[in-house]
Amino acid sequence: MASNPTPQRQLRTHRPKRPVARVLNSAEHHAWLARHLTDRDRWLCRMLFEHHVLTSTQIIDIAFTGRRGANLRLRNLYQWGVLHRFQPHRDRGSHPMHYVLDTAGAVALAREDGIDPKELGYSREREIGRAFSLQLAHTVGSNGLFTTLIRRARQPGAAGVLAAWWSAARCGRHWGDIVTPDGYGRWREAGRDVEWFIEFDFGTEQLSRLASKLARYERLAEVTGITTPVLVWLPSARREVNARRAMAEALRGLDRPARVPVATSSGEATADPLDMAAPRWLRLDEPGTAGRVALADLPTLWPDLRASAPGGGQRPTAAVPGAARPEMAPPSPMPPPDPACPWR
């Protein structure tokens, strides 16, 4: 017969403890962080400020070479109040840990850019509240399209590099009065830049609403003077067929359909459902001209589309209406070199 049984609380896995909030928010703690945060840590803070939430798997893809080193560093950043983390509920199995920016990380960013932390627009309650957001899966999935590109670009001998990645929030601040893409990206390969807007469809939006966005992209092209491909990712081949039908009808109704080059793909088009660089993109109109092409070959779908030159600079944007705080520049999608870090 068992005697003196072990209490249940002692059977739980170890949970790293953090100092109380007043210690994490103290001037002494921020001064201590200035000596311990690496360039890669600060870059990761900027990525989370821009893109809101990244899973541990996505962070490994963009910043580390192994899971063990990543977990050790992420644990430290969590304990230091630089990052916060949560694990969403799942009926079967478990989700990876999700990370958002915490107060100490936001203060470090603000001080680094000479901004008053109160003017940064950061809210800890909002960031932690993303754990309960109905948009969480959409945000994580959309971010996964870009983190997969960064992972590809970090491989030895990689031919391409992700030169720009704007979040939906940044796109909304600049073009939200017309249309808000789920992201903007620029891929550089073989001496040529390819840029695009992404529409990440999770199967929850009415196809008629998705198709109606094409008219807004036409207006955006007229306002900016730049014709930019719109890539539409859909969860299944069947959804892609139905979406293409609805969008083709909407495209025919535009005054200048050439202003809105559209290509689609589904999560079933390739072995890796989120690998944007793979040959998966199919032009919306005249689908028989080239078949599915890779991201770097998008210009072959629209031969008359002016190709961007390498280092072509920033896209023209309108002034952010009602902006009461300074706008932080978008971070470079590629991590900084940090050979001194053993956890790289």
mmCIF file of C-alpha atoms in Angstrom:
data_model
loop_
_atom_site.group_PDB
_atom_site.id
_atom_site.type_symbol
_atom_site.label_atom_id
_atom_site.label_comp_id
_atom_site.label_asym_id
_atom_site.label_seq_id
_atom_site.Cartn_x
_atom_site.Cartn_y
_atom_site.Cartn_z
ATOM 1 C CA MET A 1 0.000 0.000 0.000
ATOM 2 C CA ALA A 2 1.343 3.412 -0.968
ATOM 3 C CA SER A 3 2.173 5.730 1.877
ATOM 4 C CA ASN A 4 3.027 9.426 1.855
ATOM 5 C CA PRO A 5 2.134 9.832 -1.882
ATOM 6 C CA THR A 6 3.875 12.516 -3.934
ATOM 7 C CA PRO A 7 1.703 15.652 -4.243
ATOM 8 C CA GLN A 8 0.378 16.275 -7.757
ATOM 9 C CA ARG A 9 2.020 19.698 -7.939
ATOM 10 C CA GLN A 10 5.439 18.030 -7.715
ATOM 11 C CA LEU A 11 4.679 15.920 -10.783
ATOM 12 C CA ARG A 12 4.146 18.936 -13.005
ATOM 13 C CA THR A 13 6.770 19.925 -15.517
ATOM 14 C CA HIS A 14 9.162 22.679 -14.537
ATOM 15 C CA ARG A 15 7.918 26.188 -15.203
ATOM 16 C CA PRO A 16 10.540 28.913 -15.389
ATOM 17 C CA LYS A 17 9.771 31.632 -12.881
ATOM 18 C CA ARG A 18 9.963 35.313 -13.694
ATOM 19 C CA PRO A 19 10.637 38.204 -11.345
ATOM 20 C CA VAL A 20 7.622 40.204 -10.262
ATOM 21 C CA ALA A 21 6.367 42.889 -12.662
ATOM 22 C CA ARG A 22 7.830 45.797 -10.713
ATOM 23 C CA VAL A 23 11.305 44.280 -11.056
ATOM 24 C CA LEU A 24 10.919 43.648 -14.798
ATOM 25 C CA ASN A 25 9.786 47.246 -15.295
ATOM 26 C CA SER A 26 12.514 48.834 -13.178
ATOM 27 C CA ALA A 27 15.241 51.053 -14.582
ATOM 28 C CA GLU A 28 17.828 48.682 -13.147
ATOM 29 C CA HIS A 29 16.389 45.761 -15.107
ATOM 30 C CA HIS A 30 16.314 47.736 -18.369
ATOM 31 C CA ALA A 31 19.928 48.804 -17.794
ATOM 32 C CA TRP A 32 20.848 45.163 -17.188
ATOM 33 C CA LEU A 33 19.101 44.135 -20.420
ATOM 34 C CA ALA A 34 21.117 46.661 -22.421
ATOM 35 C CA ARG A 35 24.197 44.570 -21.661
ATOM 36 C CA HIS A 36 22.616 41.162 -22.257
ATOM 37 C CA LEU A 37 20.409 41.568 -25.331
ATOM 38 C CA THR A 38 22.159 40.642 -28.570
ATOM 39 C CA ASP A 39 21.529 42.122 -32.012
ATOM 40 C CA ARG A 40 19.517 39.009 -32.797
ATOM 41 C CA ASP A 41 17.376 39.452 -29.677
ATOM 42 C CA ARG A 42 16.609 43.039 -30.626
ATOM 43 C CA TRP A 43 15.834 42.030 -34.208
ATOM 44 C CA LEU A 44 13.435 39.358 -32.942
ATOM 45 C CA CYS A 45 11.696 42.010 -30.824
ATOM 46 C CA ARG A 46 11.262 44.143 -33.938
ATOM 47 C CA MET A 47 9.852 41.201 -35.874
ATOM 48 C CA LEU A 48 7.311 40.533 -33.127
ATOM 49 C CA PHE A 49 6.378 44.201 -32.905
ATOM 50 C CA GLU A 50 5.769 44.191 -36.671
ATOM 51 C CA HIS A 51 4.134 40.778 -37.079
ATOM 52 C CA HIS A 52 2.551 40.404 -33.620
ATOM 53 C CA VAL A 53 2.885 36.667 -33.000
ATOM 54 C CA LEU A 54 5.294 33.930 -34.090
ATOM 55 C CA THR A 55 5.404 30.301 -33.037
ATOM 56 C CA SER A 56 8.541 28.665 -31.687
ATOM 57 C CA THR A 57 8.813 26.740 -34.966
ATOM 58 C CA GLN A 58 8.643 29.950 -37.004
ATOM 59 C CA ILE A 59 11.248 31.596 -34.779
ATOM 60 C CA ILE A 60 13.596 28.664 -35.349
ATOM 61 C CA ASP A 61 13.038 29.047 -39.101
ATOM 62 C CA ILE A 62 13.986 32.714 -39.113
ATOM 63 C CA ALA A 63 16.617 33.036 -36.384
ATOM 64 C CA PHE A 64 18.140 29.770 -35.172
ATOM 65 C CA THR A 65 19.692 26.576 -36.485
ATOM 66 C CA GLY A 66 18.376 24.161 -33.878
ATOM 67 C CA ARG A 67 15.482 23.696 -31.480
ATOM 68 C CA ARG A 68 17.532 23.216 -28.332
ATOM 69 C CA GLY A 69 19.465 26.478 -28.681
ATOM 70 C CA ALA A 70 16.272 28.323 -29.617
ATOM 71 C CA ASN A 71 14.365 27.016 -26.599
ATOM 72 C CA LEU A 72 17.165 28.000 -24.236
ATOM 73 C CA ARG A 73 17.339 31.544 -25.572
ATOM 74 C CA LEU A 74 13.569 31.992 -25.772
ATOM 75 C CA ARG A 75 13.301 30.807 -22.183
ATOM 76 C CA ASN A 76 15.766 33.509 -21.114
ATOM 77 C CA LEU A 77 13.908 36.200 -23.057
ATOM 78 C CA TYR A 78 10.668 35.086 -21.414
ATOM 79 C CA GLN A 79 12.195 35.171 -17.935
ATOM 80 C CA TRP A 80 13.612 38.627 -18.591
ATOM 81 C CA GLY A 81 10.196 39.990 -19.591
ATOM 82 C CA VAL A 82 11.344 40.650 -23.156
ATOM 83 C CA LEU A 83 8.914 38.161 -24.695
ATOM 84 C CA HIS A 84 5.678 36.646 -23.457
ATOM 85 C CA ARG A 85 4.381 33.241 -24.500
ATOM 86 C CA PHE A 86 1.219 31.170 -24.537
ATOM 87 C CA GLN A 87 0.045 27.835 -25.899
ATOM 88 C CA PRO A 88 -3.423 27.785 -27.490
ATOM 89 C CA HIS A 89 -5.825 24.970 -26.716
ATOM 90 C CA ARG A 90 -5.976 22.030 -29.082
ATOM 91 C CA ASP A 91 -8.385 19.086 -28.886
ATOM 92 C CA ARG A 92 -5.698 16.611 -29.943
ATOM 93 C CA GLY A 93 -1.979 16.980 -29.497
ATOM 94 C CA SER A 94 -0.521 20.363 -28.653
ATOM 95 C CA HIS A 95 0.275 23.591 -30.449
ATOM 96 C CA PRO A 96 3.821 24.959 -30.417
ATOM 97 C CA MET A 97 4.492 27.789 -28.022
ATOM 98 C CA HIS A 98 3.395 31.184 -29.390
ATOM 99 C CA TYR A 99 5.472 34.284 -28.640
ATOM 100 C CA VAL A 100 4.518 37.962 -28.484
ATOM 101 C CA LEU A 101 6.456 41.051 -27.455
ATOM 102 C CA ASP A 102 6.484 41.832 -23.733
ATOM 103 C CA THR A 103 6.987 45.152 -21.958
ATOM 104 C CA ALA A 104 10.754 45.029 -21.505
ATOM 105 C CA GLY A 105 11.229 44.221 -25.188
ATOM 106 C CA ALA A 106 8.970 47.090 -26.241
ATOM 107 C CA VAL A 107 10.820 49.545 -23.992
ATOM 108 C CA ALA A 108 14.156 48.394 -25.432
ATOM 109 C CA LEU A 109 12.878 49.036 -28.980
ATOM 110 C CA ALA A 110 11.563 52.473 -28.103
ATOM 111 C CA ARG A 111 14.779 53.558 -26.379
ATOM 112 C CA GLU A 112 16.859 52.212 -29.242
ATOM 113 C CA ASP A 113 14.933 54.382 -31.720
ATOM 114 C CA GLY A 114 14.815 57.421 -29.452
ATOM 115 C CA ILE A 115 11.048 57.148 -28.969
ATOM 116 C CA ASP A 116 9.154 57.645 -25.738
ATOM 117 C CA PRO A 117 7.790 54.177 -24.866
ATOM 118 C CA LYS A 118 4.355 55.727 -24.363
ATOM 119 C CA GLU A 119 4.369 56.849 -28.013
ATOM 120 C CA LEU A 120 5.264 53.444 -29.392
ATOM 121 C CA GLY A 121 1.654 52.295 -29.501
ATOM 122 C CA TYR A 122 2.455 49.112 -27.590
ATOM 123 C CA SER A 123 -0.134 47.515 -25.306
ATOM 124 C CA ARG A 124 0.777 44.480 -23.221
ATOM 125 C CA GLU A 125 -2.871 43.609 -22.690
ATOM 126 C CA ARG A 126 -3.486 43.644 -26.445
ATOM 127 C CA GLU A 127 -0.473 41.476 -27.206
ATOM 128 C CA ILE A 128 -1.258 38.873 -24.552
ATOM 129 C CA GLY A 129 -4.906 39.010 -25.613
ATOM 130 C CA ARG A 130 -3.919 37.591 -28.996
ATOM 131 C CA ALA A 131 -4.075 34.199 -27.294
ATOM 132 C CA PHE A 132 -7.871 34.527 -27.428
ATOM 133 C CA SER A 133 -8.162 36.321 -30.766
ATOM 134 C CA LEU A 134 -10.354 34.737 -33.437
ATOM 135 C CA GLN A 135 -7.719 35.945 -35.921
ATOM 136 C CA LEU A 136 -4.845 34.059 -34.267
ATOM 137 C CA ALA A 137 -4.798 31.083 -36.666
ATOM 138 C CA HIS A 138 -5.067 33.425 -39.656
ATOM 139 C CA THR A 139 -2.191 35.596 -38.424
ATOM 140 C CA VAL A 140 0.043 32.620 -37.673
ATOM 141 C CA GLY A 141 -0.760 30.994 -41.024
ATOM 142 C CA SER A 142 -0.108 34.160 -42.999
ATOM 143 C CA ASN A 143 3.159 34.730 -41.142
ATOM 144 C CA GLY A 144 4.128 31.153 -41.945
ATOM 145 C CA LEU A 145 4.191 31.920 -45.669
ATOM 146 C CA PHE A 146 6.957 34.455 -45.059
ATOM 147 C CA THR A 147 8.907 32.592 -42.369
ATOM 148 C CA THR A 148 9.128 29.651 -44.773
ATOM 149 C CA LEU A 149 10.753 31.974 -47.312
ATOM 150 C CA ILE A 150 13.243 33.174 -44.710
ATOM 151 C CA ARG A 151 14.066 29.565 -43.828
ATOM 152 C CA ARG A 152 14.707 28.820 -47.491
ATOM 153 C CA ALA A 153 16.891 31.929 -47.857
ATOM 154 C CA ARG A 154 18.999 30.903 -44.847
ATOM 155 C CA GLN A 155 19.956 27.542 -46.309
ATOM 156 C CA PRO A 156 23.576 27.143 -47.523
ATOM 157 C CA GLY A 157 23.838 28.070 -51.180
ATOM 158 C CA ALA A 158 20.359 29.610 -51.294
ATOM 159 C CA ALA A 159 19.642 31.446 -54.538
ATOM 160 C CA GLY A 160 17.070 33.915 -53.232
ATOM 161 C CA VAL A 161 16.490 36.201 -50.281
ATOM 162 C CA LEU A 162 13.411 37.822 -48.775
ATOM 163 C CA ALA A 163 14.171 41.525 -49.149
ATOM 164 C CA ALA A 164 10.971 42.968 -47.629
ATOM 165 C CA TRP A 165 8.049 41.796 -45.507
ATOM 166 C CA TRP A 166 5.311 44.145 -44.380
ATOM 167 C CA SER A 167 2.617 43.019 -41.966
ATOM 168 C CA ALA A 168 -1.105 43.389 -42.568
ATOM 169 C CA ALA A 169 -1.139 46.088 -39.894
ATOM 170 C CA ARG A 170 1.493 48.161 -41.718
ATOM 171 C CA CYS A 171 -0.305 47.659 -45.042
ATOM 172 C CA GLY A 172 -3.508 48.792 -43.367
ATOM 173 C CA ARG A 173 -1.893 51.948 -42.006
ATOM 174 C CA HIS A 174 -0.706 52.948 -45.478
ATOM 175 C CA TRP A 175 -3.437 51.661 -47.817
ATOM 176 C CA GLY A 176 -6.277 50.660 -45.492
ATOM 177 C CA ASP A 177 -8.582 53.322 -46.875
ATOM 178 C CA ILE A 178 -8.467 51.357 -50.152
ATOM 179 C CA VAL A 179 -7.541 47.751 -49.352
ATOM 180 C CA THR A 180 -5.666 45.883 -46.635
ATOM 181 C CA PRO A 181 -3.591 42.942 -47.885
ATOM 182 C CA ASP A 182 -2.537 40.232 -45.461
ATOM 183 C CA GLY A 183 1.048 41.187 -46.231
ATOM 184 C CA TYR A 184 3.468 42.615 -48.750
ATOM 185 C CA GLY A 185 6.706 40.918 -49.774
ATOM 186 C CA ARG A 186 9.697 41.322 -52.046
ATOM 187 C CA TRP A 187 11.813 38.340 -53.136
ATOM 188 C CA ARG A 188 15.239 38.852 -54.716
ATOM 189 C CA GLU A 189 16.731 36.142 -56.915
ATOM 190 C CA ALA A 190 18.997 35.994 -59.988
ATOM 191 C CA GLY A 191 19.404 39.765 -60.096
ATOM 192 C CA ARG A 192 15.668 40.436 -60.172
ATOM 193 C CA ASP A 193 13.173 41.596 -57.560
ATOM 194 C CA VAL A 194 9.649 40.212 -57.453
ATOM 195 C CA GLU A 195 7.090 41.910 -55.227
ATOM 196 C CA TRP A 196 3.561 40.884 -54.337
ATOM 197 C CA PHE A 197 0.592 41.314 -52.062
ATOM 198 C CA ILE A 198 -0.713 38.219 -50.322
ATOM 199 C CA GLU A 199 -4.314 37.322 -49.614
ATOM 200 C CA PHE A 200 -4.343 34.412 -47.169
ATOM 201 C CA ASP A 201 -7.724 32.680 -47.305
ATOM 202 C CA PHE A 202 -8.537 30.228 -44.527
ATOM 203 C CA GLY A 203 -11.834 29.115 -46.024
ATOM 204 C CA THR A 204 -13.921 31.262 -43.674
ATOM 205 C CA GLU A 205 -14.477 34.257 -45.956
ATOM 206 C CA GLN A 206 -17.240 34.368 -48.531
ATOM 207 C CA LEU A 207 -15.804 34.016 -52.013
ATOM 208 C CA SER A 208 -17.844 36.958 -53.224
ATOM 209 C CA ARG A 209 -16.114 39.160 -50.659
ATOM 210 C CA LEU A 210 -12.716 37.814 -51.685
ATOM 211 C CA ALA A 211 -13.483 38.539 -55.348
ATOM 212 C CA SER A 212 -14.689 42.061 -54.541
ATOM 213 C CA LYS A 213 -11.195 42.964 -53.328
ATOM 214 C CA LEU A 214 -9.901 42.950 -56.911
ATOM 215 C CA ALA A 215 -11.659 46.243 -57.643
ATOM 216 C CA ARG A 216 -9.888 47.773 -54.656
ATOM 217 C CA TYR A 217 -6.523 46.474 -55.832
ATOM 218 C CA GLU A 218 -7.237 48.128 -59.192
ATOM 219 C CA ARG A 219 -7.799 51.427 -57.428
ATOM 220 C CA LEU A 220 -4.630 50.974 -55.366
ATOM 221 C CA ALA A 221 -2.607 50.453 -58.546
ATOM 222 C CA GLU A 222 -4.033 53.670 -59.974
ATOM 223 C CA VAL A 223 -3.243 55.643 -56.789
ATOM 224 C CA THR A 224 0.327 54.358 -56.364
ATOM 225 C CA GLY A 225 1.146 54.055 -60.054
ATOM 226 C CA ILE A 226 2.541 50.548 -59.457
ATOM 227 C CA THR A 227 1.040 47.312 -60.719
ATOM 228 C CA THR A 228 1.740 44.615 -58.171
ATOM 229 C CA PRO A 229 0.790 40.917 -58.435
ATOM 230 C CA VAL A 230 -1.796 39.712 -55.941
ATOM 231 C CA LEU A 231 -1.138 36.169 -54.746
ATOM 232 C CA VAL A 232 -4.096 34.324 -53.255
ATOM 233 C CA TRP A 233 -3.394 31.303 -51.059
ATOM 234 C CA LEU A 234 -6.336 28.959 -50.462
ATOM 235 C CA PRO A 235 -6.574 25.948 -48.145
ATOM 236 C CA SER A 236 -7.662 23.274 -50.644
ATOM 237 C CA ALA A 237 -7.740 22.549 -54.363
ATOM 238 C CA ARG A 238 -11.530 22.589 -54.361
ATOM 239 C CA ARG A 239 -11.613 25.980 -52.668
ATOM 240 C CA GLU A 240 -9.087 27.245 -55.210
ATOM 241 C CA VAL A 241 -11.274 26.149 -58.156
ATOM 242 C CA ASN A 242 -14.331 27.907 -56.727
ATOM 243 C CA ALA A 243 -12.345 31.025 -55.818
ATOM 244 C CA ARG A 244 -10.806 31.251 -59.274
ATOM 245 C CA ARG A 245 -14.250 31.142 -60.833
ATOM 246 C CA ALA A 246 -15.531 33.969 -58.615
ATOM 247 C CA MET A 247 -12.413 36.114 -59.056
ATOM 248 C CA ALA A 248 -12.272 35.595 -62.840
ATOM 249 C CA GLU A 249 -15.790 36.985 -63.110
ATOM 250 C CA ALA A 250 -14.838 39.972 -60.932
ATOM 251 C CA LEU A 251 -11.683 40.557 -62.981
ATOM 252 C CA ARG A 252 -13.671 40.706 -66.226
ATOM 253 C CA GLY A 253 -15.818 43.432 -64.692
ATOM 254 C CA LEU A 254 -12.902 45.787 -64.029
ATOM 255 C CA ASP A 255 -12.168 48.788 -66.216
ATOM 256 C CA ARG A 256 -8.453 47.937 -66.391
ATOM 257 C CA PRO A 257 -8.005 44.271 -65.448
ATOM 258 C CA ALA A 258 -4.340 44.370 -66.492
ATOM 259 C CA ARG A 259 -3.782 46.546 -63.408
ATOM 260 C CA VAL A 260 -4.574 43.537 -61.197
ATOM 261 C CA PRO A 261 -2.370 40.527 -62.021
ATOM 262 C CA VAL A 262 -3.637 37.655 -59.880
ATOM 263 C CA ALA A 263 -2.230 34.183 -59.273
ATOM 264 C CA THR A 264 -3.599 31.500 -56.961
ATOM 265 C CA SER A 265 -2.362 28.454 -55.108
ATOM 266 C CA SER A 266 -3.720 25.982 -52.579
ATOM 267 C CA GLY A 267 -2.270 24.223 -49.596
ATOM 268 C CA GLU A 268 -2.493 21.012 -51.597
ATOM 269 C CA ALA A 269 -0.434 22.259 -54.549
ATOM 270 C CA THR A 270 2.944 21.226 -53.092
ATOM 271 C CA ALA A 271 4.295 18.962 -50.366
ATOM 272 C CA ASP A 272 4.916 21.950 -48.090
ATOM 273 C CA PRO A 273 1.632 23.873 -48.025
ATOM 274 C CA LEU A 274 3.334 27.140 -47.026
ATOM 275 C CA ASP A 275 6.355 27.086 -49.351
ATOM 276 C CA MET A 276 5.709 30.196 -51.428
ATOM 277 C CA ALA A 277 8.892 29.795 -53.489
ATOM 278 C CA ALA A 278 7.830 26.432 -54.933
ATOM 279 C CA PRO A 279 6.213 26.169 -58.399
ATOM 280 C CA ARG A 280 2.656 26.587 -57.200
ATOM 281 C CA TRP A 281 1.306 29.885 -58.583
ATOM 282 C CA LEU A 282 -1.276 29.732 -61.372
ATOM 283 C CA ARG A 283 -2.305 32.851 -63.270
ATOM 284 C CA LEU A 284 -5.982 33.652 -62.819
ATOM 285 C CA ASP A 285 -6.798 34.423 -66.446
ATOM 286 C CA GLU A 286 -5.411 32.374 -69.338
ATOM 287 C CA PRO A 287 -4.305 29.515 -67.059
ATOM 288 C CA GLY A 288 -2.880 27.506 -69.934
ATOM 289 C CA THR A 289 -0.121 29.959 -70.876
ATOM 290 C CA ALA A 290 2.521 28.901 -68.364
ATOM 291 C CA GLY A 291 1.064 26.507 -65.796
ATOM 292 C CA ARG A 292 2.149 26.788 -62.198
ATOM 293 C CA VAL A 293 5.373 28.705 -61.675
ATOM 294 C CA ALA A 294 7.752 29.442 -58.823
ATOM 295 C CA LEU A 295 7.753 32.744 -56.978
ATOM 296 C CA ALA A 296 10.891 33.955 -58.761
ATOM 297 C CA ASP A 297 9.242 33.208 -62.124
ATOM 298 C CA LEU A 298 6.093 35.270 -61.536
ATOM 299 C CA PRO A 299 7.157 37.825 -64.201
ATOM 300 C CA THR A 300 6.809 35.088 -66.846
ATOM 301 C CA LEU A 301 3.076 35.041 -66.153
ATOM 302 C CA TRP A 302 2.808 38.714 -67.097
ATOM 303 C CA PRO A 303 5.544 39.500 -69.662
ATOM 304 C CA ASP A 304 4.349 43.097 -70.005
ATOM 305 C CA LEU A 305 4.667 43.736 -66.279
ATOM 306 C CA ARG A 306 7.642 45.969 -65.566
ATOM 307 C CA ALA A 307 10.160 44.060 -63.472
ATOM 308 C CA SER A 308 11.508 45.742 -60.360
ATOM 309 C CA ALA A 309 15.216 46.489 -60.264
ATOM 310 C CA PRO A 310 17.317 45.183 -57.377
ATOM 311 C CA GLY A 311 17.477 47.695 -54.557
ATOM 312 C CA GLY A 312 14.569 49.553 -56.089
ATOM 313 C CA GLY A 313 13.799 51.301 -52.811
ATOM 314 C CA GLN A 314 10.577 51.585 -50.858
ATOM 315 C CA ARG A 315 7.122 51.491 -52.323
ATOM 316 C CA PRO A 316 5.396 54.872 -52.500
ATOM 317 C CA THR A 317 2.931 55.258 -49.689
ATOM 318 C CA ALA A 318 0.404 57.804 -48.632
ATOM 319 C CA ALA A 319 0.834 59.621 -45.355
ATOM 320 C CA VAL A 320 -0.716 57.654 -42.544
ATOM 321 C CA PRO A 321 -3.939 59.526 -41.724
ATOM 322 C CA GLY A 322 -4.208 60.743 -38.161
ATOM 323 C CA ALA A 323 -0.815 59.358 -37.195
ATOM 324 C CA ALA A 324 -0.169 60.662 -33.695
ATOM 325 C CA ARG A 325 3.012 58.656 -33.099
ATOM 326 C CA PRO A 326 6.232 58.058 -35.025
ATOM 327 C CA GLU A 327 6.157 55.178 -37.489
ATOM 328 C CA MET A 328 8.865 52.598 -36.869
ATOM 329 C CA ALA A 329 10.595 51.379 -40.011
ATOM 330 C CA PRO A 330 9.819 47.789 -41.023
ATOM 331 C CA PRO A 331 12.553 45.418 -39.863
ATOM 332 C CA SER A 332 14.752 43.582 -42.317
ATOM 333 C CA PRO A 333 13.236 40.103 -42.792
ATOM 334 C CA MET A 334 16.653 38.450 -42.648
ATOM 335 C CA PRO A 335 18.332 38.075 -39.231
ATOM 336 C CA PRO A 336 21.528 39.984 -38.496
ATOM 337 C CA PRO A 337 24.796 38.036 -38.527
ATOM 338 C CA ASP A 338 25.790 37.244 -34.986
ATOM 339 C CA PRO A 339 28.714 34.776 -34.973
ATOM 340 C CA ALA A 340 29.414 35.415 -31.304
ATOM 341 C CA CYS A 341 26.099 33.844 -30.294
ATOM 342 C CA PRO A 342 26.422 30.143 -29.431
ATOM 343 C CA TRP A 343 22.668 29.724 -29.946
ATOM 344 C CA ARG A 344 22.683 30.998 -33.518
#
